[in-house]
Amino acid sequence: MFKQLGLIGCGLMGGSFAIAMRQAGLVERIIGYSKSPSTTERAKQMGVIDQAAESALLAVSGSDVVLMAVPVSASEGTFRAIRHLVNPNVLFMDVGSTKRDVIDAARRVLKDRVESFIPAHPIAGKELAGIQHADGQLYRDRQVILTPIPQNSPQMVEKAHALWKGLGCHVTVMTPEAHDEAFAAVSHLPHLVAFAYFAGILQQKASDDFLALAGPGFRDFTRIAASDPTVWKDILIANREEVLKQSQRFRGALGALEQALRECRGEALEALVRGVSQARSQWRLGSTPRTKA
Amino acid sequence: MFKQLGLIGCGLMGGSFAIAMRQAGLVERIIGYSKSPSTTERAKQMGVIDQAAESALLAVSGSDVVLMAVPVSASEGTFRAIRHLVNPNVLFMDVGSTKRDVIDAARRVLKDRVESFIPAHPIAGKELAGIQHADGQLYRDRQVILTPIPQNSPQMVEKAHALWKGLGCHVTVMTPEAHDEAFAAVSHLPHLVAFAYFAGILQQKASDDFLALAGPGFRDFTRIAASDPTVWKDILIANREEVLKQSQRFRGALGALEQALRECRGEALEALVRGVSQARSQWRLGSTPRTKA
């Protein structure tokens, strides 16, 4: 389907994408660039990329599909580095967890050339960063959100759609605004809360004893607290307005539970927990959203 | 090792204990009682118990080991029902997630007979309640906390210790106070927070769309939000003082993160997240506590 993939950022997300593209037979050749030369070198040694590029621009040169898999705060700099080779014949995507800020940066830097940039967010990841954890199955059966902008041609959006479907993903299209609001609720806030919860434990004198007693519930609840600090600082700051709104709602819900506890109102507490428990029991990973914007 | 296990409460925890005891060859015969006759019947049909008892007292009759696996708020009533058959030759344990309230109830009801009651808390569970989810491997490799009281004979504590070790558990002994403080931090607060977080999502108009977009991070973070409402209402209320203390600390830590976000202090935010991420990456389930009280 594609002759050459230009990969900018050979980390977990980028590396996994490259492996998956090759496994699916969707690309003939992969050229990769990472800020750290040792990462690029490792990607080459692992066979994830065929050739190391010395710059982001050189990774784009001659490619008909480009994936930018860098922390969202590095988006603008990357757009600047490659803008002269962005053109309507090259499908260009990112994998950022926030969309409005990346699109704003793309518009600022690429101007007219923004038409071939299809903003994408695959709902996949691991708490382990780096090329060494790249995994060709990372995207399989996962949702990918595309948030096209008015400048994008329908053909380019269709091409992006087909590519992700070819990797076994379920593709959903929505507006950047709806995306950022939804992911503040279901991803960014949980990370913020998990970071805060774990920080609260670490602040206590007996934290080592506490942690030694923690069980499987704790393990799952805090898994995302091990996420990459650079990546998550970027995401939380980029989407801070929506995240803070969600955090406010969360504090309200927590306050209601605390109040019921403080007043020993067992029935009210149980009713609240029952509603949540039933809803969570019915929830399934990867069900398709009802509305598509 | 034991002739007859008297099981009071044939749910997930009790049923799993019965299966594990039998698989380990630690008991010859199991007699079980549940508040709901259909549950007791089901446990018998499944072969988890050999005989259904018509009352808690009858389950204790002739047993040399008794496990009380009921919601913590049902402890006092259960103690009342069986107190006449509690005696120094019968090892009697619970599985409650809180210890001070259960011990208080035991002291009130059993008086001198409290000597053979060894308070126990196996750190195991599932978000699925009921005998149908009973699993002989539930306790394997898990920690079990014993919180003996001064009235307990060392021999009885040793017997309890040996039993849980025989089921493949790692046994830790600590005071009831230290137990309740630690589990408020590593178990009860995470449940409260997960309930509150999910409730906050459900309160929003777009909650269905949000939930359809949620990924693996959300799945793990909210797994405990599906926990049994009756069991958790009891636990949270029984240990509310410690839980509210922990919740206060958590709010403080969340406030610090929110403040950094609000002020766009990327470095401070990243430093905070980095500390948490490193600590969580190093944490392993089932490491042994450093101190034993």
XYZ file of C-alpha atoms in Angstrom:
586
model
C 0.000 0.000 0.000
C 2.811 2.428 0.884
C 6.331 2.554 -0.512
C 8.080 4.207 2.385
C 7.134 5.042 5.944
C 8.958 7.965 7.483
C 8.921 7.488 11.230
C 9.665 10.494 13.423
C 10.128 9.259 16.985
C 11.217 5.639 17.387
C 9.724 5.065 20.841
C 7.032 2.672 22.036
C 4.261 4.146 19.879
C 6.323 4.774 16.755
C 8.251 1.523 16.962
C 5.077 -0.495 17.475
C 3.478 1.242 14.490
C 6.471 0.409 12.280
C 6.429 -3.261 13.297
C 2.667 -3.475 12.777
C 2.856 -1.800 9.336
C 5.492 -4.265 8.233
C 3.660 -7.275 9.663
C 0.484 -6.195 7.866
C 2.396 -5.877 4.608
C 1.354 -2.251 4.299
C 4.788 -0.804 3.673
C 7.922 -1.744 1.746
C 10.534 0.319 3.503
C 10.847 2.192 6.789
C 13.145 5.082 7.500
C 13.274 6.359 11.049
C 14.506 9.319 13.030
C 14.687 9.891 16.764
C 16.058 12.835 18.710
C 18.463 10.480 20.430
C 20.824 8.801 17.914
C 21.170 5.771 20.201
C 17.404 5.179 19.978
C 17.470 5.371 16.187
C 20.444 3.008 16.174
C 18.646 0.562 18.430
C 15.536 0.665 16.229
C 17.742 -0.219 13.287
C 19.506 -3.038 15.144
C 16.132 -4.439 16.165
C 15.030 -4.370 12.540
C 12.150 -2.027 13.341
C 13.436 0.470 10.765
C 15.458 -0.261 7.632
C 17.408 2.942 7.659
C 18.283 5.615 10.191
C 17.659 9.214 9.101
C 19.862 11.989 10.442
C 17.004 14.435 10.727
C 13.233 14.487 10.804
C 13.295 16.147 7.390
C 15.383 13.314 5.924
C 12.890 10.784 7.341
C 10.130 12.537 5.390
C 12.174 12.724 2.178
C 10.881 10.136 -0.290
C 8.185 8.840 2.105
C 4.540 8.541 1.074
C 3.361 8.082 4.659
C 4.827 9.806 7.711
C 4.040 9.120 11.357
C 5.050 11.652 13.950
C 5.240 9.795 17.283
C 6.772 12.358 19.636
C 5.608 13.885 22.941
C 2.851 16.379 22.095
C 4.994 19.336 23.168
C 7.542 18.386 20.495
C 4.897 18.617 17.741
C 5.464 22.232 16.801
C 9.234 21.829 16.520
C 8.747 18.738 14.388
C 6.320 20.541 12.082
C 8.938 23.264 11.641
C 11.667 20.768 10.880
C 9.750 19.007 8.139
C 7.382 21.639 6.715
C 9.225 22.016 3.416
C 8.598 18.388 2.498
C 4.978 18.176 3.651
C 2.875 17.980 0.499
C -0.561 16.783 -0.625
C 0.731 13.401 -1.780
C 2.121 12.360 1.593
C -0.217 11.062 4.296
C 1.025 12.654 7.497
C -0.305 11.663 10.935
C 0.501 12.002 14.596
C -0.436 9.772 17.564
C -0.916 12.494 20.178
C -3.276 12.015 23.115
C -4.472 15.602 22.762
C -5.671 17.006 19.485
C -6.519 20.703 19.687
C -3.025 21.808 20.644
C -1.375 19.645 17.972
C -3.783 20.950 15.321
C -3.152 24.545 16.416
C 0.584 23.984 16.042
C 0.079 22.318 12.648
C -1.990 25.259 11.404
C 0.536 27.789 12.662
C 3.504 26.105 11.053
C 2.211 24.230 8.008
C -0.337 26.846 6.908
C -1.739 25.670 3.528
C 0.191 22.437 3.750
C -1.889 21.383 6.755
C -4.291 19.694 4.317
C -2.353 16.420 4.322
C -2.026 16.248 8.116
C -4.668 13.887 9.515
C -4.666 14.124 13.325
C -4.851 10.651 14.849
C -4.989 9.206 18.347
C -4.680 5.443 18.754
C -6.077 4.385 22.153
C -3.212 2.112 22.975
C -0.175 2.235 25.147
C 1.802 0.668 27.899
C 3.253 2.030 31.077
C 6.646 1.022 29.638
C 8.145 3.571 27.270
C 10.894 3.078 24.716
C 11.690 1.146 21.565
C 12.658 -1.902 23.634
C 8.973 -2.376 24.502
C 7.700 -1.898 20.936
C 5.111 -4.495 20.080
C 3.496 -5.238 16.719
C 0.252 -6.133 18.501
C -0.035 -2.868 20.445
C -2.664 -1.404 18.111
C -4.562 -4.572 17.257
C -8.268 -4.386 18.170
C -7.755 -0.931 19.647
C -9.718 2.175 18.769
C -8.120 4.928 16.731
C -9.692 8.359 16.785
C -9.253 10.560 13.727
C -10.079 14.250 14.205
C -9.891 15.660 10.669
C -9.950 19.390 10.048
C -11.899 21.193 7.313
C -8.751 21.571 5.188
C -8.219 17.805 4.909
C -9.317 16.191 1.661
C -11.833 13.365 2.079
C -9.496 11.092 0.095
C -6.658 11.646 2.571
C -8.985 10.957 5.520
C -10.105 7.783 3.747
C -6.485 6.743 3.246
C -5.774 7.215 6.973
C -8.921 5.257 7.800
C -7.864 2.363 5.570
C -4.359 2.301 7.015
C -5.495 1.932 10.632
C -8.125 -0.620 9.673
C -5.335 -2.515 7.956
C -3.567 -2.670 11.346
C -6.661 -4.219 12.949
C -7.929 -1.015 14.563
C -11.480 0.275 14.946
C -11.578 3.787 13.559
C -13.787 6.546 14.943
C -14.018 10.045 13.543
C -14.839 13.005 15.763
C -14.085 16.702 16.224
C -10.879 17.717 18.020
C -12.989 19.444 20.688
C -15.135 16.386 21.405
C -11.980 14.283 21.475
C -10.204 16.445 24.021
C -13.261 16.647 26.257
C -13.838 12.880 26.208
C -10.206 11.980 26.820
C -9.895 14.439 29.670
C -12.692 12.398 31.254
C -11.651 8.818 30.483
C -7.869 9.027 30.281
C -6.238 12.247 31.449
C -8.144 12.562 34.715
C -7.517 8.908 35.685
C -3.800 9.535 35.168
C -3.902 12.723 37.246
C -5.805 10.915 40.005
C -3.492 7.906 39.965
C -0.431 10.181 40.163
C -2.005 12.110 43.052
C -3.045 8.970 44.892
C 0.417 7.441 44.673
C 2.063 10.737 45.635
C -0.179 10.861 48.717
C 1.042 7.405 49.734
C 4.703 8.273 49.174
C 4.379 11.350 51.389
C 3.632 9.185 54.428
C 6.298 7.895 56.810
C 4.958 4.333 56.693
C 4.752 4.285 52.895
C 7.146 1.334 52.542
C 5.057 -0.766 54.915
C 1.858 0.317 53.206
C 3.193 -0.540 49.757
C 4.347 -3.969 50.913
C 0.777 -4.790 51.937
C -0.914 -3.626 48.757
C -2.798 -6.215 46.748
C -4.118 -6.830 43.232
C -6.723 -4.035 43.439
C -3.962 -1.523 44.168
C -1.817 -2.993 41.410
C -4.445 -2.387 38.732
C -5.633 0.950 40.110
C -2.093 2.362 40.057
C -0.755 0.759 36.883
C -1.075 4.037 34.979
C 0.827 5.878 37.741
C 3.962 4.315 36.237
C 3.380 6.156 32.951
C 6.077 8.244 31.287
C 6.451 11.612 33.088
C 7.477 13.632 30.016
C 4.638 12.329 27.891
C 2.074 12.898 30.636
C 3.294 16.326 31.683
C 2.725 17.334 28.055
C -0.720 15.783 27.784
C -1.975 17.200 31.060
C -0.691 20.690 30.297
C -1.932 20.652 26.701
C -5.439 19.673 27.805
C -5.388 21.357 31.216
C -8.658 23.231 30.876
C -10.691 20.102 30.217
C -8.696 18.124 32.767
C -9.299 20.699 35.490
C -13.024 20.727 34.662
C -13.133 16.957 35.015
C -11.121 17.101 38.220
C -13.647 19.531 39.635
C -16.494 17.103 38.871
C -14.528 14.283 40.406
C -13.976 16.267 43.607
C -17.707 16.807 43.793
C -18.441 13.099 43.506
C -15.731 12.284 46.044
C -17.168 14.871 48.405
C -20.592 13.219 48.251
C -19.095 9.850 49.177
C -17.012 11.365 51.986
C -20.068 13.130 53.341
C -22.065 9.886 53.419
C -19.119 8.217 55.189
C -18.713 10.999 57.712
C -22.400 10.817 58.590
C -22.439 7.014 58.587
C -25.239 7.005 56.020
C -24.798 3.397 54.967
C -27.821 3.216 52.693
C -26.913 6.310 50.722
C -23.343 5.104 50.387
C -24.429 1.662 49.262
C -26.876 3.086 46.696
C -24.141 5.276 45.244
C -21.659 2.416 45.051
C -24.296 0.078 43.619
C -24.991 2.392 40.674
C -21.287 2.632 39.918
C -20.631 -1.068 40.391
C -23.429 -2.045 38.004
C -22.339 0.447 35.352
C -18.728 -0.679 35.579
C -19.718 -4.363 35.421
C -21.608 -3.704 32.198
C -18.833 -1.692 30.580
C -16.691 -3.430 27.994
C -13.420 -2.302 26.462
C -13.678 -1.311 22.814
C -17.403 -0.956 22.384
C -18.161 1.521 19.623
C -19.284 5.044 20.523
C -22.913 5.752 19.742
C -22.328 9.149 18.193
C -19.743 10.148 15.692
C -19.241 13.844 15.266
C -4.951 -31.484 59.535
C -8.582 -30.641 60.319
C -11.552 -32.999 60.583
C -14.319 -30.561 59.735
C -14.473 -27.045 58.389
C -17.529 -25.062 59.356
C -18.032 -22.402 56.725
C -20.259 -19.443 57.544
C -20.907 -17.528 54.348
C -20.592 -19.478 51.107
C -19.686 -16.539 48.845
C -16.584 -15.839 46.810
C -14.216 -15.684 49.780
C -15.723 -18.559 51.788
C -16.265 -20.809 48.779
C -12.727 -20.233 47.516
C -11.369 -21.028 50.989
C -13.322 -24.297 51.112
C -12.081 -25.383 47.683
C -8.493 -24.463 48.568
C -8.642 -26.314 51.909
C -9.870 -29.432 50.161
C -7.338 -29.183 47.331
C -4.536 -28.798 49.886
C -5.773 -31.880 51.736
C -6.147 -29.840 54.916
C -9.696 -30.892 55.745
C -11.787 -34.043 55.586
C -15.264 -32.633 55.585
C -16.904 -29.259 54.965
C -20.217 -28.103 56.304
C -21.514 -24.765 55.119
C -24.133 -22.194 55.950
C -25.231 -19.083 54.087
C -27.961 -16.594 54.909
C -29.573 -17.399 51.580
C -30.589 -21.092 51.371
C -30.188 -21.036 47.575
C -26.523 -20.067 47.984
C -25.921 -22.918 50.425
C -27.701 -25.268 48.030
C -25.587 -24.081 45.131
C -22.381 -24.560 47.149
C -23.468 -28.123 47.835
C -24.350 -28.796 44.194
C -20.965 -27.438 43.135
C -19.285 -29.790 45.599
C -17.733 -26.873 47.482
C -19.343 -28.069 50.736
C -20.313 -31.629 51.682
C -23.294 -30.696 53.754
C -25.588 -27.710 54.103
C -26.198 -26.476 57.652
C -29.484 -24.839 58.539
C -27.891 -22.285 60.809
C -24.502 -20.769 61.542
C -24.543 -22.570 64.889
C -25.067 -25.933 63.180
C -22.121 -25.219 60.864
C -19.924 -24.768 63.936
C -21.206 -27.927 65.628
C -18.581 -30.658 65.378
C -16.139 -28.466 63.456
C -12.515 -28.008 64.560
C -11.978 -25.047 62.257
C -14.530 -22.368 61.440
C -14.265 -19.623 58.850
C -16.631 -16.699 59.015
C -16.757 -15.161 55.518
C -19.562 -12.621 55.788
C -19.722 -8.841 55.176
C -18.016 -7.163 58.142
C -21.296 -5.631 59.343
C -22.716 -9.154 59.742
C -19.885 -10.149 62.097
C -21.591 -9.221 65.362
C -24.797 -11.083 64.474
C -22.766 -14.125 63.482
C -20.806 -14.055 66.755
C -24.139 -13.987 68.609
C -25.510 -16.889 66.618
C -22.570 -19.191 67.320
C -21.160 -18.034 70.658
C -22.332 -21.074 72.603
C -20.198 -23.402 70.489
C -17.079 -21.238 70.338
C -14.482 -22.971 72.486
C -10.702 -23.135 72.920
C -10.376 -26.263 70.768
C -11.872 -24.737 67.644
C -9.793 -22.433 65.457
C -12.122 -19.624 64.506
C -11.219 -16.971 61.913
C -12.781 -14.294 59.771
C -11.658 -12.808 56.441
C -12.762 -9.221 57.017
C -11.026 -6.309 55.326
C -11.229 -4.282 58.531
C -10.034 -5.615 61.855
C -10.725 -3.238 64.743
C -14.490 -3.263 64.314
C -14.639 -7.061 63.964
C -12.456 -7.503 67.037
C -14.592 -5.049 69.010
C -17.695 -7.045 68.099
C -15.960 -10.323 68.982
C -14.963 -8.982 72.404
C -18.454 -7.662 73.104
C -20.189 -10.902 72.200
C -17.721 -13.705 72.854
C -16.189 -12.276 76.046
C -13.796 -14.943 77.465
C -14.370 -17.161 74.471
C -12.681 -14.602 72.229
C -9.403 -16.448 72.892
C -9.912 -18.846 69.975
C -10.868 -16.148 67.478
C -7.844 -15.269 65.314
C -8.667 -12.216 63.190
C -7.478 -12.759 59.627
C -7.478 -10.762 56.406
C -6.409 -12.496 53.208
C -5.402 -9.893 50.598
C -7.286 -11.520 47.789
C -10.508 -10.949 45.979
C -12.212 -10.373 42.706
C -14.658 -7.769 41.544
C -17.076 -10.671 40.982
C -18.935 -11.751 44.104
C -20.753 -15.020 44.752
C -20.108 -18.733 45.022
C -20.239 -19.087 41.226
C -16.889 -17.255 41.063
C -15.250 -19.273 43.839
C -11.743 -20.291 42.863
C -9.359 -22.643 44.654
C -6.415 -20.514 43.497
C -7.776 -17.231 44.884
C -5.502 -17.273 47.931
C -2.425 -18.830 46.367
C 0.681 -16.622 46.692
C -1.375 -13.908 48.358
C -0.616 -12.251 51.656
C -2.711 -13.020 54.695
C -2.591 -10.616 57.613
C -3.250 -12.008 61.092
C -3.994 -9.435 63.790
C -4.015 -11.501 66.997
C -5.263 -10.030 70.248
C -3.657 -10.479 73.694
C -6.255 -13.116 74.671
C -5.239 -15.471 71.824
C -3.007 -18.389 72.780
C 0.264 -18.540 70.833
C -0.609 -22.126 69.839
C -3.842 -20.997 68.206
C -2.048 -18.214 66.345
C 0.510 -20.774 65.194
C -2.278 -23.066 63.996
C -3.809 -20.244 61.957
C -0.385 -19.397 60.569
C 0.188 -23.011 59.477
C -3.246 -23.262 57.867
C -2.772 -20.228 55.608
C 0.768 -21.283 54.748
C -0.712 -24.632 53.790
C -2.902 -22.776 51.265
C 0.171 -21.177 49.710
C -0.197 -17.803 51.437
C 2.445 -15.489 52.859
C 1.465 -14.730 56.433
C 2.156 -11.397 58.136
C 1.305 -10.596 61.744
C 0.485 -7.063 62.800
C -1.691 -5.100 65.221
C -5.313 -4.419 64.285
C -4.581 -0.671 64.403
C -1.620 -0.876 62.034
C -3.695 -3.098 59.755
C -6.610 -0.694 59.526
C -4.355 2.286 58.904
C -2.397 0.542 56.161
C -5.461 -0.844 54.384
C -7.228 2.502 54.479
C -4.227 3.734 52.481
C -3.666 0.906 50.002
C -7.120 -0.586 49.562
C -10.045 1.357 51.006
C -9.080 4.767 49.618
C -8.447 3.391 46.105
C -11.945 1.905 46.173
C -13.466 5.174 47.378
C -11.591 7.091 44.688
C -12.528 4.634 41.943
C -16.200 4.789 42.983
C -16.072 8.605 43.008
C -14.287 8.798 39.686
C -16.798 6.527 37.962
C -19.731 8.331 39.602
C -18.338 11.627 38.251
C -18.331 10.178 34.724
C -21.862 8.792 35.026
C -23.159 12.206 36.112
C -22.248 13.702 32.746
C -24.626 13.849 29.780
C -22.044 12.450 27.381
C -21.112 9.581 29.690
C -22.072 6.872 27.181
C -19.847 8.411 24.518
C -17.041 8.875 27.016
C -17.257 5.272 28.203
C -17.217 3.961 24.639
C -13.879 5.691 24.071
C -12.185 4.490 27.233
C -9.103 2.330 26.833
C -6.997 -0.188 28.752
C -5.755 2.398 31.281
C -9.345 3.196 32.232
C -10.184 -0.501 32.364
C -7.524 -1.249 34.961
C -7.974 1.982 36.924
C -11.707 1.323 37.364
C -11.699 -2.450 37.802
C -12.280 -2.114 41.558
C -15.236 0.228 40.922
C -17.197 -2.926 40.030
C -16.737 -4.282 43.567
C -19.642 -5.504 45.653
C -21.602 -2.533 47.076
C -22.706 -4.253 50.307
C -19.237 -5.478 51.157
C -17.671 -2.107 50.408
C -20.262 0.000 52.165
C -19.434 -2.054 55.259
C -15.679 -1.741 54.904
C -15.715 1.994 54.232
C -18.045 2.700 57.130
C -16.214 0.398 59.539
C -12.885 2.069 58.792
C -14.215 5.531 57.995
C -11.908 7.485 60.285
C -8.766 6.138 58.675
C -10.312 6.312 55.192
C -11.266 9.977 55.644
C -7.745 10.752 56.885
C -6.284 9.145 53.784
C -8.778 10.909 51.556
C -7.680 14.220 53.043
C -4.054 13.462 52.197
C -5.048 12.435 48.712
C -6.924 15.718 48.182
C -3.791 17.550 49.204
C -1.667 15.703 46.679
C -4.294 16.203 43.959
C -4.436 19.903 44.795
C -0.683 20.237 44.298
C -0.933 18.645 40.846
C -3.934 20.785 39.897
C -2.106 23.901 41.016
C 0.918 23.055 38.854
C -1.436 22.443 35.921
C -3.344 25.653 36.448
C -0.107 27.620 36.499
C 1.375 25.679 33.578
C 4.395 24.758 35.674
C 5.555 21.932 33.445
C 8.808 21.251 35.281
C 7.193 20.988 38.692
C 4.482 18.746 37.274
C 6.986 16.520 35.529
C 9.152 16.220 38.654
C 6.142 15.177 40.702
C 5.022 12.625 38.141
C 8.564 11.320 37.726
C 8.861 10.513 41.430
C 5.568 8.641 41.356
C 6.305 6.850 38.096
C 9.664 5.587 39.344
C 8.242 4.411 42.662
C 5.356 2.616 40.968
C 7.688 0.989 38.424
C 9.768 -0.431 41.248
C 6.790 -1.702 43.252
C 6.032 -5.404 43.069
C 2.940 -7.247 44.246
C 3.507 -9.455 47.260
C 6.829 -8.153 48.518
C 7.109 -8.735 52.244
C 6.585 -5.814 54.630
C 9.753 -4.646 56.326
C 8.266 -4.331 59.778
C 6.067 -6.750 61.597
C 4.298 -5.410 64.631
